[in-house]
């Protein structure tokens, strides 16, 4: 079976990337895919990486062949809840190692879901951003956007940069904020501007 990588990103932090990854893991597993999960960088880690640990368990439950450790799934962990460039301090993040780790994990699955940190322009190094990491994988990207007031601006900015970078993407709304007002405040523009609207 052909192997694929799907990168999950968002318009910002706390938008629902981890939730989206969980939905996608279950979706692809239901379609008969052998799924795997990778979160190269997780910040705000005190004892264990909460997102990575949760979804590693999910991936293992769905794919018994995904026999890897949390060190494989979340190789870079930092205590400070900040952008990787800030959270890492003087530590060095090796992009080459992240790419090698992704290939290693693909040995245990045919569909690898990669979860980014924060949004597209979150810095990993001074002049290297999350979108640059996405570009390294040359893969399908799922952009998760929120439903709250102000999300139109963030959605369009994120879509614009994805298109400028030539990245193949789909975008999905995580309907969890301003649910009652979403249909009157935000949805009318989306219906007018986009051909299709999808929810995660």
PDB file of C-alpha atoms in Angstrom:
ATOM      1  CA  UNK A   1       0.000   0.000   0.000  1.00  0.00           C
ATOM      2  CA  UNK A   2       1.246   3.460  -0.867  1.00  0.00           C
ATOM      3  CA  UNK A   3       2.489   5.380   2.141  1.00  0.00           C
ATOM      4  CA  UNK A   4       1.361   8.914   2.835  1.00  0.00           C
ATOM      5  CA  UNK A   5       2.076  11.752   5.246  1.00  0.00           C
ATOM      6  CA  UNK A   6      -0.587  14.231   6.306  1.00  0.00           C
ATOM      7  CA  UNK A   7       0.482  17.341   8.189  1.00  0.00           C
ATOM      8  CA  UNK A   8      -2.058  18.942  10.534  1.00  0.00           C
ATOM      9  CA  UNK A   9      -1.610  22.639  11.200  1.00  0.00           C
ATOM     10  CA  UNK A  10      -3.865  25.458  12.394  1.00  0.00           C
ATOM     11  CA  UNK A  11      -4.389  29.190  12.342  1.00  0.00           C
ATOM     12  CA  UNK A  12      -2.975  29.432  15.878  1.00  0.00           C
ATOM     13  CA  UNK A  13      -2.467  27.544  19.110  1.00  0.00           C
ATOM     14  CA  UNK A  14      -5.422  25.990  20.969  1.00  0.00           C
ATOM     15  CA  UNK A  15      -7.465  25.707  17.784  1.00  0.00           C
ATOM     16  CA  UNK A  16      -7.849  21.924  17.849  1.00  0.00           C
ATOM     17  CA  UNK A  17      -4.929  20.289  16.048  1.00  0.00           C
ATOM     18  CA  UNK A  18      -4.751  17.383  18.489  1.00  0.00           C
ATOM     19  CA  UNK A  19      -8.509  16.830  18.245  1.00  0.00           C
ATOM     20  CA  UNK A  20      -8.232  16.906  14.452  1.00  0.00           C
ATOM     21  CA  UNK A  21      -5.392  14.379  14.530  1.00  0.00           C
ATOM     22  CA  UNK A  22      -7.492  12.051  16.671  1.00  0.00           C
ATOM     23  CA  UNK A  23     -10.413  12.362  14.245  1.00  0.00           C
ATOM     24  CA  UNK A  24      -8.126  11.656  11.293  1.00  0.00           C
ATOM     25  CA  UNK A  25      -6.478   8.664  12.954  1.00  0.00           C
ATOM     26  CA  UNK A  26      -9.886   7.104  13.520  1.00  0.00           C
ATOM     27  CA  UNK A  27     -11.099   8.048  10.031  1.00  0.00           C
ATOM     28  CA  UNK A  28      -8.178   6.508   8.171  1.00  0.00           C
ATOM     29  CA  UNK A  29      -8.141   3.435  10.398  1.00  0.00           C
ATOM     30  CA  UNK A  30     -11.826   2.903   9.594  1.00  0.00           C
ATOM     31  CA  UNK A  31     -10.872   3.011   5.902  1.00  0.00           C
ATOM     32  CA  UNK A  32      -8.435   0.146   6.458  1.00  0.00           C
ATOM     33  CA  UNK A  33      -5.247   2.218   6.720  1.00  0.00           C
ATOM     34  CA  UNK A  34      -2.468   1.370   9.163  1.00  0.00           C
ATOM     35  CA  UNK A  35      -2.135   4.687  10.980  1.00  0.00           C
ATOM     36  CA  UNK A  36       0.663   6.360  12.895  1.00  0.00           C
ATOM     37  CA  UNK A  37       1.204   9.644  14.703  1.00  0.00           C
ATOM     38  CA  UNK A  38       4.129  12.050  14.999  1.00  0.00           C
ATOM     39  CA  UNK A  39       4.450  15.319  16.911  1.00  0.00           C
ATOM     40  CA  UNK A  40       8.052  16.427  16.308  1.00  0.00           C
ATOM     41  CA  UNK A  41       7.958  19.290  18.824  1.00  0.00           C
ATOM     42  CA  UNK A  42       5.777  19.697  21.877  1.00  0.00           C
ATOM     43  CA  UNK A  43       6.162  22.628  24.255  1.00  0.00           C
ATOM     44  CA  UNK A  44       4.617  23.198  27.667  1.00  0.00           C
ATOM     45  CA  UNK A  45       5.745  19.727  28.752  1.00  0.00           C
ATOM     46  CA  UNK A  46       6.211  19.340  32.510  1.00  0.00           C
ATOM     47  CA  UNK A  47       6.393  15.584  33.042  1.00  0.00           C
ATOM     48  CA  UNK A  48       5.217  13.915  29.873  1.00  0.00           C
ATOM     49  CA  UNK A  49       3.995  15.269  26.530  1.00  0.00           C
ATOM     50  CA  UNK A  50       0.229  15.202  27.034  1.00  0.00           C
ATOM     51  CA  UNK A  51      -0.801  15.486  23.375  1.00  0.00           C
ATOM     52  CA  UNK A  52       1.822  13.059  22.163  1.00  0.00           C
ATOM     53  CA  UNK A  53       1.116  10.475  24.853  1.00  0.00           C
ATOM     54  CA  UNK A  54      -2.626  10.563  24.283  1.00  0.00           C
ATOM     55  CA  UNK A  55      -2.415  10.131  20.533  1.00  0.00           C
ATOM     56  CA  UNK A  56       0.362   7.559  20.665  1.00  0.00           C
ATOM     57  CA  UNK A  57      -2.061   5.423  22.690  1.00  0.00           C
ATOM     58  CA  UNK A  58      -4.769   6.063  20.107  1.00  0.00           C
ATOM     59  CA  UNK A  59      -2.483   5.134  17.222  1.00  0.00           C
ATOM     60  CA  UNK A  60      -1.353   1.934  18.961  1.00  0.00           C
ATOM     61  CA  UNK A  61      -4.951   0.963  19.668  1.00  0.00           C
ATOM     62  CA  UNK A  62      -5.854   1.437  16.007  1.00  0.00           C
ATOM     63  CA  UNK A  63      -2.656  -0.098  14.599  1.00  0.00           C
ATOM     64  CA  UNK A  64      -1.016  -2.889  16.577  1.00  0.00           C
ATOM     65  CA  UNK A  65       2.027  -2.664  14.274  1.00  0.00           C
ATOM     66  CA  UNK A  66       2.801   0.882  15.468  1.00  0.00           C
ATOM     67  CA  UNK A  67       5.315  -0.450  17.987  1.00  0.00           C
ATOM     68  CA  UNK A  68       7.200   2.740  18.823  1.00  0.00           C
ATOM     69  CA  UNK A  69       7.931   4.791  21.936  1.00  0.00           C
ATOM     70  CA  UNK A  70       7.017   8.279  23.072  1.00  0.00           C
ATOM     71  CA  UNK A  71      10.636   9.293  22.383  1.00  0.00           C
ATOM     72  CA  UNK A  72      10.071   8.361  18.747  1.00  0.00           C
ATOM     73  CA  UNK A  73       6.744  10.168  18.524  1.00  0.00           C
ATOM     74  CA  UNK A  74       7.732  13.356  20.373  1.00  0.00           C
ATOM     75  CA  UNK A  75      11.522  13.689  20.013  1.00  0.00           C
ATOM     76  CA  UNK A  76      11.667  17.348  21.050  1.00  0.00           C
ATOM     77  CA  UNK A  77       9.994  18.348  24.310  1.00  0.00           C
ATOM     78  CA  UNK A  78      10.364  21.657  26.105  1.00  0.00           C
ATOM     79  CA  UNK A  79       8.910  22.865  29.382  1.00  0.00           C
ATOM     80  CA  UNK A  80       8.184  26.467  28.452  1.00  0.00           C
ATOM     81  CA  UNK A  81       4.756  26.843  26.754  1.00  0.00           C
ATOM     82  CA  UNK A  82       6.034  29.020  23.923  1.00  0.00           C
ATOM     83  CA  UNK A  83       7.036  28.901  20.264  1.00  0.00           C
ATOM     84  CA  UNK A  84       9.747  26.261  19.719  1.00  0.00           C
ATOM     85  CA  UNK A  85      12.382  28.913  18.963  1.00  0.00           C
ATOM     86  CA  UNK A  86      11.801  30.457  22.392  1.00  0.00           C
ATOM     87  CA  UNK A  87      11.035  27.274  24.319  1.00  0.00           C
ATOM     88  CA  UNK A  88      14.197  25.468  23.214  1.00  0.00           C
ATOM     89  CA  UNK A  89      16.542  28.084  24.647  1.00  0.00           C
ATOM     90  CA  UNK A  90      20.031  27.227  23.452  1.00  0.00           C
ATOM     91  CA  UNK A  91      19.092  23.723  22.352  1.00  0.00           C
ATOM     92  CA  UNK A  92      19.317  22.864  18.656  1.00  0.00           C
ATOM     93  CA  UNK A  93      16.406  21.358  16.744  1.00  0.00           C
ATOM     94  CA  UNK A  94      17.621  19.168  13.883  1.00  0.00           C
ATOM     95  CA  UNK A  95      15.257  19.287  10.909  1.00  0.00           C
ATOM     96  CA  UNK A  96      17.149  16.420   9.327  1.00  0.00           C
ATOM     97  CA  UNK A  97      16.534  14.285  12.421  1.00  0.00           C
ATOM     98  CA  UNK A  98      12.804  15.132  12.290  1.00  0.00           C
ATOM     99  CA  UNK A  99      12.678  14.033   8.642  1.00  0.00           C
ATOM    100  CA  UNK A 100      14.554  10.821   9.443  1.00  0.00           C
ATOM    101  CA  UNK A 101      12.238  10.113  12.366  1.00  0.00           C
ATOM    102  CA  UNK A 102       9.187  10.530  10.115  1.00  0.00           C
ATOM    103  CA  UNK A 103      10.619   7.962   7.688  1.00  0.00           C
ATOM    104  CA  UNK A 104      11.334   5.636  10.610  1.00  0.00           C
ATOM    105  CA  UNK A 105       7.726   5.910  11.832  1.00  0.00           C
ATOM    106  CA  UNK A 106       6.444   5.240   8.307  1.00  0.00           C
ATOM    107  CA  UNK A 107       8.035   1.823   8.662  1.00  0.00           C
ATOM    108  CA  UNK A 108       5.282   0.987  11.161  1.00  0.00           C
ATOM    109  CA  UNK A 109       2.321   2.477   9.277  1.00  0.00           C
ATOM    110  CA  UNK A 110       1.134   3.536   5.840  1.00  0.00           C
ATOM    111  CA  UNK A 111      -0.560   6.789   6.894  1.00  0.00           C
ATOM    112  CA  UNK A 112       1.410   9.044   9.208  1.00  0.00           C
ATOM    113  CA  UNK A 113      -0.359  12.013  10.785  1.00  0.00           C
ATOM    114  CA  UNK A 114       2.100  14.762  11.746  1.00  0.00           C
ATOM    115  CA  UNK A 115       0.932  17.433  14.181  1.00  0.00           C
ATOM    116  CA  UNK A 116       2.604  20.815  14.034  1.00  0.00           C
ATOM    117  CA  UNK A 117       3.100  23.248  16.903  1.00  0.00           C
ATOM    118  CA  UNK A 118       1.037  26.431  16.864  1.00  0.00           C
ATOM    119  CA  UNK A 119       0.328  28.047  13.493  1.00  0.00           C
ATOM    120  CA  UNK A 120       2.129  28.260  10.169  1.00  0.00           C
ATOM    121  CA  UNK A 121       4.466  31.119  11.058  1.00  0.00           C
ATOM    122  CA  UNK A 122       5.510  29.806  14.452  1.00  0.00           C
ATOM    123  CA  UNK A 123       9.331  29.963  14.511  1.00  0.00           C
ATOM    124  CA  UNK A 124      11.439  26.858  14.980  1.00  0.00           C
ATOM    125  CA  UNK A 125      14.656  28.725  14.274  1.00  0.00           C
ATOM    126  CA  UNK A 126      15.216  32.433  13.627  1.00  0.00           C
ATOM    127  CA  UNK A 127      14.482  32.153   9.909  1.00  0.00           C
ATOM    128  CA  UNK A 128      12.761  28.758   9.786  1.00  0.00           C
ATOM    129  CA  UNK A 129       9.052  28.436  10.492  1.00  0.00           C
ATOM    130  CA  UNK A 130       6.477  25.670  10.857  1.00  0.00           C
ATOM    131  CA  UNK A 131       5.432  26.146   7.232  1.00  0.00           C
ATOM    132  CA  UNK A 132       9.033  25.496   6.183  1.00  0.00           C
ATOM    133  CA  UNK A 133       8.863  22.160   8.006  1.00  0.00           C
ATOM    134  CA  UNK A 134       5.642  21.321   6.172  1.00  0.00           C
ATOM    135  CA  UNK A 135       7.377  22.108   2.877  1.00  0.00           C
ATOM    136  CA  UNK A 136      10.123  19.591   3.731  1.00  0.00           C
ATOM    137  CA  UNK A 137       7.589  16.746   3.620  1.00  0.00           C
ATOM    138  CA  UNK A 138       5.865  17.795   0.369  1.00  0.00           C
ATOM    139  CA  UNK A 139       2.639  16.333   1.715  1.00  0.00           C
ATOM    140  CA  UNK A 140      -1.073  17.002   2.015  1.00  0.00           C
ATOM    141  CA  UNK A 141      -1.779  19.566   4.723  1.00  0.00           C
ATOM    142  CA  UNK A 142      -4.952  19.978   6.746  1.00  0.00           C
ATOM    143  CA  UNK A 143      -5.495  23.506   8.056  1.00  0.00           C
ATOM    144  CA  UNK A 144      -7.734  23.656  11.131  1.00  0.00           C
ATOM    145  CA  UNK A 145      -9.517  26.927  11.770  1.00  0.00           C
ATOM    146  CA  UNK A 146     -11.700  27.998  14.717  1.00  0.00           C
ATOM    147  CA  UNK A 147     -15.286  29.233  14.610  1.00  0.00           C
ATOM    148  CA  UNK A 148     -14.999  32.297  16.812  1.00  0.00           C
ATOM    149  CA  UNK A 149     -15.372  35.940  15.854  1.00  0.00           C
ATOM    150  CA  UNK A 150     -12.141  37.053  14.155  1.00  0.00           C
ATOM    151  CA  UNK A 151     -11.402  33.674  12.615  1.00  0.00           C
ATOM    152  CA  UNK A 152     -12.101  34.839   9.060  1.00  0.00           C
ATOM    153  CA  UNK A 153      -8.979  36.985   9.060  1.00  0.00           C
ATOM    154  CA  UNK A 154      -6.809  34.194  10.458  1.00  0.00           C
ATOM    155  CA  UNK A 155      -8.255  31.659   8.034  1.00  0.00           C
ATOM    156  CA  UNK A 156      -7.631  33.795   4.953  1.00  0.00           C
ATOM    157  CA  UNK A 157      -4.105  34.727   6.036  1.00  0.00           C
ATOM    158  CA  UNK A 158      -3.228  31.073   6.603  1.00  0.00           C
ATOM    159  CA  UNK A 159      -4.742  29.955   3.296  1.00  0.00           C
ATOM    160  CA  UNK A 160      -2.893  32.749   1.508  1.00  0.00           C
ATOM    161  CA  UNK A 161       0.500  31.675   2.783  1.00  0.00           C
ATOM    162  CA  UNK A 162      -0.196  27.997   2.081  1.00  0.00           C
ATOM    163  CA  UNK A 163      -0.982  28.903  -1.515  1.00  0.00           C
ATOM    164  CA  UNK A 164       2.060  31.173  -1.781  1.00  0.00           C
ATOM    165  CA  UNK A 165       4.242  28.273  -0.648  1.00  0.00           C
ATOM    166  CA  UNK A 166       2.578  25.944  -3.166  1.00  0.00           C
ATOM    167  CA  UNK A 167       1.350  23.556  -0.475  1.00  0.00           C
ATOM    168  CA  UNK A 168      -1.473  21.131  -1.223  1.00  0.00           C
ATOM    169  CA  UNK A 169      -4.054  21.721   1.499  1.00  0.00           C
ATOM    170  CA  UNK A 170      -7.605  21.310   2.696  1.00  0.00           C
ATOM    171  CA  UNK A 171      -9.139  23.444   5.413  1.00  0.00           C
ATOM    172  CA  UNK A 172     -11.583  22.433   8.110  1.00  0.00           C
ATOM    173  CA  UNK A 173     -13.525  24.342  10.740  1.00  0.00           C
ATOM    174  CA  UNK A 174     -13.345  23.117  14.317  1.00  0.00           C
ATOM    175  CA  UNK A 175     -16.772  24.204  15.544  1.00  0.00           C
ATOM    176  CA  UNK A 176     -16.086  24.688  19.260  1.00  0.00           C
ATOM    177  CA  UNK A 177     -16.094  28.446  19.904  1.00  0.00           C
ATOM    178  CA  UNK A 178     -18.967  30.916  19.522  1.00  0.00           C
ATOM    179  CA  UNK A 179     -21.110  28.027  18.339  1.00  0.00           C
ATOM    180  CA  UNK A 180     -24.397  29.873  18.787  1.00  0.00           C
ATOM    181  CA  UNK A 181     -23.268  32.976  16.902  1.00  0.00           C
ATOM    182  CA  UNK A 182     -21.144  31.225  14.254  1.00  0.00           C
ATOM    183  CA  UNK A 183     -23.981  30.821  11.761  1.00  0.00           C
ATOM    184  CA  UNK A 184     -24.848  34.516  11.815  1.00  0.00           C
ATOM    185  CA  UNK A 185     -21.435  36.110  12.458  1.00  0.00           C
ATOM    186  CA  UNK A 186     -18.921  34.038  10.469  1.00  0.00           C
ATOM    187  CA  UNK A 187     -20.576  31.408   8.290  1.00  0.00           C
ATOM    188  CA  UNK A 188     -22.295  33.846   5.858  1.00  0.00           C
ATOM    189  CA  UNK A 189     -18.926  35.041   4.535  1.00  0.00           C
ATOM    190  CA  UNK A 190     -17.534  31.514   4.249  1.00  0.00           C
ATOM    191  CA  UNK A 191     -20.597  30.460   2.229  1.00  0.00           C
ATOM    192  CA  UNK A 192     -20.164  33.420  -0.096  1.00  0.00           C
ATOM    193  CA  UNK A 193     -16.379  33.141  -0.478  1.00  0.00           C
ATOM    194  CA  UNK A 194     -15.723  29.372  -0.596  1.00  0.00           C
ATOM    195  CA  UNK A 195     -17.217  26.701  -2.822  1.00  0.00           C
ATOM    196  CA  UNK A 196     -17.260  24.131  -0.030  1.00  0.00           C
ATOM    197  CA  UNK A 197     -17.088  24.265   3.755  1.00  0.00           C
ATOM    198  CA  UNK A 198     -15.898  21.302   5.790  1.00  0.00           C
ATOM    199  CA  UNK A 199     -15.981  20.610   9.507  1.00  0.00           C
ATOM    200  CA  UNK A 200     -13.583  18.419  11.422  1.00  0.00           C
TER     201      UNK A 200
END
